[in-house]
């Protein structure tokens, strides 16, 4: 490895890592990015499954830190496909000459804070280095979850995970395929796999709500309009609770009449994708209002799916939005095909995986490919899978075993000079990710600069402030319907994980809070602690 001592080590070369590198390097720091993959992109590198695309409109899911960049890049579709986002990130990396400071094919094994030297010692698969600051830009949905299915190792066919998809295209033509899971990844890939495969078996434990993306080519007039006032457009998004355009409505579903609701829901169903939940202001805070939207979405499933029994199985019973809402392109329609079979795992649990396929209930399914669309150890998994040790050798995994605590999703007590981008306790996954990570990158970079200018060596959060903050995170969530079902927002998808709600709901108050903290010389953080 060509470097040894650095000011900042960034882990991960996705959206966050790339911008951090650009920002910190421009401020005169010596920086390197450590990346496990052989190329950049993070989430958009690993998630290459068929149909992978963003569910935030392209004009909003992009960097805004450079006006020339946002003017010169053209998106071809309303919702960008994985490949185009990867091309965009490569364009950004080339434009700002970032690749030379990224160490690819290098995995961070451990990070240990040396209290005497006030330095992080980072051990990677290719050597060791020392750094003053370590920034974990490891993503919120980047540690794939592979359930412990009995017999999984016995399977002799092609085993795939949506979150670790091979770089070489996978062709399912003439194959029998099984897919386990019906979250966003599965919902995006099923229509595409179904078009190729001889037969597709979908193994569902919990049905999900999905809103049609109505994706299509980028409308040149809309693109021109947004580009003519990009800074203003972005600013408007910041004022929305989720950092998204088109969700700033104040009307209440419970105050509207039936006809009004029908029209409004229909309009949002046909035009807004994720913004369906923004049809009314009370959908995520009032169970009665939520049920109105949920029942509208369930009726749509019944309209689309021909077989009433299949439609019933595909109809979720829980609060809409409390599990991450999915956005689809022909998902429910795929179940009208003769070559797609839905298997309800509640009636027919997976007994075991065999060398040829799997046994669910009494039936054995022989398949050429088995796709695990079983999600991620979200928000904390990418951090706890690295051996991170702070003061007195305390392990982060151990410190978080009863629940992840962080001050503002940025700093963790006992882990000085370690920052997380979109960490637990920040809006992250409940917001438009790119502006949210830009906010964090800028906050972290300014903090490191401020420390240099003010002769501070070590910054850390305290147990007291982070506990207080996480109480607030949960109090805010208690005002909503987000906690009303099992989801990866609250760790319910991983057996051994603490069950707690991790994202902060509300982009504007959060932004205000972290700005105020910075303005007050990083209030709540402690500098150069001596004991
Ligand atoms: O994962 P998920 P995902 N036996 O956790 C099932 C983002 N994303 O990769 O609900 C049987 O949502 C599980 O069942 P259940 C987006 O934020 C974005 O699809 O636990 N089934 C569920 O059906 C998304 O929310 C895009 O009962 C098992 C599925 O596997 C997040 O990533 C696209 C099981 C997992 O669904 C994660 O989505 C894709 C078991 N043992 C993803 N274990 C965009 O559009 C799990 N399941 C930007």
CSV table of N, CA, C and O and ligand atoms in Angstrom, one decimal, residues 44 49 53-56 141 145 147 149 162 180-186 188 203 205-206 208 323-324 327 345 350 373-376 488 493, ligand 1:
chain,number,residue,atom,x,y,z
A,44,UNK,N,-24.5,0.8,-5.3
A,44,UNK,CA,-24.8,0.7,-6.8
A,44,UNK,C,-23.8,-0.2,-7.5
A,44,UNK,O,-24.0,-0.5,-8.7
A,49,UNK,N,-28.7,-6.7,-9.4
A,49,UNK,CA,-29.8,-7.7,-9.8
A,49,UNK,C,-30.7,-7.2,-10.9
A,49,UNK,O,-30.8,-5.9,-11.1
A,53,UNK,N,-33.1,-0.5,-9.8
A,53,UNK,CA,-33.1,1.0,-10.1
A,53,UNK,C,-33.5,1.8,-8.9
A,53,UNK,O,-34.0,1.2,-7.9
A,54,UNK,N,-33.2,3.1,-9.0
A,54,UNK,CA,-33.5,3.9,-7.8
A,54,UNK,C,-35.0,4.2,-7.7
A,54,UNK,O,-35.7,4.3,-8.8
A,55,UNK,N,-35.5,4.4,-6.5
A,55,UNK,CA,-36.9,4.7,-6.4
A,55,UNK,C,-37.1,6.2,-6.0
A,55,UNK,O,-38.2,6.6,-5.6
A,56,UNK,N,-36.1,6.9,-6.1
A,56,UNK,CA,-36.2,8.4,-5.9
A,56,UNK,C,-35.9,9.0,-7.3
A,56,UNK,O,-35.0,8.5,-8.0
A,141,UNK,N,-27.4,0.0,3.8
A,141,UNK,CA,-28.0,-1.2,3.4
A,141,UNK,C,-26.9,-1.9,2.5
A,141,UNK,O,-27.0,-2.0,1.3
A,145,UNK,N,-28.0,-9.9,4.3
A,145,UNK,CA,-28.5,-10.8,5.3
A,145,UNK,C,-28.8,-12.1,4.6
A,145,UNK,O,-29.6,-12.2,3.7
A,147,UNK,N,-30.1,-15.6,5.6
A,147,UNK,CA,-30.7,-16.4,6.7
A,147,UNK,C,-30.0,-17.8,6.8
A,147,UNK,O,-29.5,-18.3,5.8
A,149,UNK,N,-30.6,-20.8,6.5
A,149,UNK,CA,-31.5,-21.9,6.1
A,149,UNK,C,-30.8,-23.3,6.2
A,149,UNK,O,-29.6,-23.4,5.8
A,162,UNK,N,-29.3,-10.9,-3.9
A,162,UNK,CA,-29.6,-9.6,-4.7
A,162,UNK,C,-28.6,-8.5,-4.3
A,162,UNK,O,-28.2,-7.7,-5.1
A,180,UNK,N,-36.4,-16.1,-2.8
A,180,UNK,CA,-36.9,-16.1,-1.4
A,180,UNK,C,-36.9,-14.6,-1.0
A,180,UNK,O,-35.9,-13.9,-1.0
A,181,UNK,N,-38.1,-14.1,-0.5
A,181,UNK,CA,-38.2,-12.7,-0.1
A,181,UNK,C,-39.0,-11.9,-1.0
A,181,UNK,O,-39.0,-12.2,-2.2
A,182,UNK,N,-39.8,-11.0,-0.5
A,182,UNK,CA,-40.6,-10.1,-1.3
A,182,UNK,C,-40.5,-8.6,-0.8
A,182,UNK,O,-41.5,-8.0,-0.6
A,183,UNK,N,-39.2,-8.2,-0.6
A,183,UNK,CA,-39.0,-6.8,-0.3
A,183,UNK,C,-38.7,-6.0,-1.6
A,183,UNK,O,-38.9,-6.6,-2.7
A,184,UNK,N,-38.1,-4.8,-1.5
A,184,UNK,CA,-37.9,-4.0,-2.7
A,184,UNK,C,-37.1,-4.7,-3.8
A,184,UNK,O,-37.3,-4.6,-5.0
A,185,UNK,N,-36.0,-5.4,-3.4
A,185,UNK,CA,-35.1,-6.0,-4.3
A,185,UNK,C,-35.8,-7.0,-5.1
A,185,UNK,O,-35.6,-7.1,-6.3
A,186,UNK,N,-36.6,-7.9,-4.4
A,186,UNK,CA,-37.3,-8.9,-5.1
A,186,UNK,C,-38.4,-8.3,-6.0
A,186,UNK,O,-38.6,-8.8,-7.1
A,188,UNK,N,-38.4,-5.6,-7.5
A,188,UNK,CA,-37.9,-5.1,-8.7
A,188,UNK,C,-37.4,-6.2,-9.7
A,188,UNK,O,-37.5,-6.0,-10.9
A,203,UNK,N,-41.1,-17.2,-3.1
A,203,UNK,CA,-41.4,-17.7,-1.8
A,203,UNK,C,-41.6,-16.4,-0.9
A,203,UNK,O,-40.6,-15.7,-0.6
A,205,UNK,N,-42.9,-14.6,2.6
A,205,UNK,CA,-43.3,-14.7,4.1
A,205,UNK,C,-44.2,-13.6,4.4
A,205,UNK,O,-45.3,-13.8,5.1
A,206,UNK,N,-43.9,-12.4,3.9
A,206,UNK,CA,-44.8,-11.2,4.2
A,206,UNK,C,-45.0,-10.4,2.9
A,206,UNK,O,-44.1,-10.0,2.3
A,208,UNK,N,-45.9,-7.3,0.5
A,208,UNK,CA,-45.5,-5.9,0.6
A,208,UNK,C,-46.3,-4.9,-0.2
A,208,UNK,O,-46.8,-5.3,-1.2
A,323,UNK,N,-43.1,-0.6,7.0
A,323,UNK,CA,-42.0,-1.3,6.3
A,323,UNK,C,-41.7,-0.4,5.1
A,323,UNK,O,-42.6,0.2,4.6
A,324,UNK,N,-40.4,-0.3,4.7
A,324,UNK,CA,-40.1,0.6,3.6
A,324,UNK,C,-41.0,0.3,2.4
A,324,UNK,O,-41.1,-0.8,1.9
A,327,UNK,N,-41.4,0.4,-4.7
A,327,UNK,CA,-41.8,1.1,-6.0
A,327,UNK,C,-41.5,0.0,-7.1
A,327,UNK,O,-40.4,-0.5,-7.1
A,345,UNK,N,-45.1,-18.8,2.5
A,345,UNK,CA,-44.2,-19.5,3.5
A,345,UNK,C,-44.9,-19.7,4.8
A,345,UNK,O,-44.4,-20.5,5.7
A,350,UNK,N,-40.2,-23.0,4.8
A,350,UNK,CA,-39.1,-23.7,4.2
A,350,UNK,C,-38.6,-24.7,5.2
A,350,UNK,O,-38.2,-24.4,6.3
A,373,UNK,N,-33.3,-12.9,-1.8
A,373,UNK,CA,-33.6,-11.5,-1.8
A,373,UNK,C,-34.0,-11.1,-0.4
A,373,UNK,O,-35.1,-10.6,-0.1
A,374,UNK,N,-33.1,-11.5,0.6
A,374,UNK,CA,-33.5,-11.5,2.0
A,374,UNK,C,-32.9,-10.3,2.7
A,374,UNK,O,-32.9,-10.3,4.0
A,375,UNK,N,-32.5,-9.3,2.0
A,375,UNK,CA,-32.3,-8.0,2.6
A,375,UNK,C,-30.9,-7.8,3.3
A,375,UNK,O,-29.9,-8.5,3.0
A,376,UNK,N,-30.9,-7.0,4.3
A,376,UNK,CA,-29.6,-6.5,4.9
A,376,UNK,C,-29.7,-6.4,6.4
A,376,UNK,O,-30.8,-6.2,7.0
A,488,UNK,N,-36.9,-3.6,8.9
A,488,UNK,CA,-35.5,-3.4,9.2
A,488,UNK,C,-35.2,-2.1,9.8
A,488,UNK,O,-34.1,-1.8,10.3
A,493,UNK,N,-35.7,-7.7,11.3
A,493,UNK,CA,-35.4,-8.7,10.3
A,493,UNK,C,-34.2,-9.6,10.7
A,493,UNK,O,-33.8,-10.5,10.0
B,1,LIG,O1,-34.7,-6.4,1.7
B,1,LIG,P1,-36.0,-6.4,2.7
B,1,LIG,P2,-34.5,-5.8,0.2
B,1,LIG,N1,-37.3,-16.7,5.3
B,1,LIG,O2,-35.5,-6.6,4.0
B,1,LIG,C1,-37.7,-11.9,3.4
B,1,LIG,C2,-33.5,-0.7,-0.3
B,1,LIG,N2,-33.7,-0.9,-1.7
B,1,LIG,O3,-33.2,-6.1,-0.2
B,1,LIG,O4,-40.8,-9.3,5.5
B,1,LIG,C3,-38.2,-16.1,4.4
B,1,LIG,O5,-36.9,-5.3,2.4
B,1,LIG,C4,-38.4,-10.8,4.2
B,1,LIG,O6,-39.6,-11.3,4.7
B,1,LIG,P3,-40.2,-10.6,6.0
B,1,LIG,C5,-34.9,-0.3,0.3
B,1,LIG,O7,-34.7,0.7,1.3
B,1,LIG,C6,-34.0,0.1,-2.4
B,1,LIG,O8,-35.7,-6.2,-0.6
B,1,LIG,O9,-39.1,-10.4,7.0
B,1,LIG,N3,-38.1,-14.9,4.0
B,1,LIG,C7,-38.6,-9.8,3.0
B,1,LIG,O10,-39.7,-10.2,2.2
B,1,LIG,C8,-35.3,-1.6,0.9
B,1,LIG,O11,-36.3,-1.5,1.8
B,1,LIG,C9,-34.2,-0.1,-3.7
B,1,LIG,O12,-41.3,-11.6,6.5
B,1,LIG,C10,-37.2,-14.1,4.5
B,1,LIG,C11,-37.3,-10.0,2.2
B,1,LIG,O13,-36.8,-11.3,2.6
B,1,LIG,C12,-34.0,-2.2,1.4
B,1,LIG,O14,-33.1,-1.8,0.4
B,1,LIG,C13,-34.2,-1.3,-4.3
B,1,LIG,C14,-36.3,-14.6,5.5
B,1,LIG,C15,-36.3,-9.0,2.6
B,1,LIG,O15,-36.8,-7.7,2.2
B,1,LIG,C16,-34.0,-3.6,1.6
B,1,LIG,O16,-34.7,-4.3,0.5
B,1,LIG,C17,-33.9,-2.4,-3.5
B,1,LIG,C18,-36.4,-15.9,5.9
B,1,LIG,N4,-35.6,-16.4,6.8
B,1,LIG,C19,-33.7,-2.2,-2.1
B,1,LIG,N5,-35.5,-13.5,5.8
B,1,LIG,C20,-34.5,1.1,-4.5
B,1,LIG,O17,-35.4,1.1,-5.3
B,1,LIG,C21,-35.9,-12.5,5.1
B,1,LIG,N6,-36.9,-12.8,4.3
B,1,LIG,C22,-33.6,2.3,-4.3
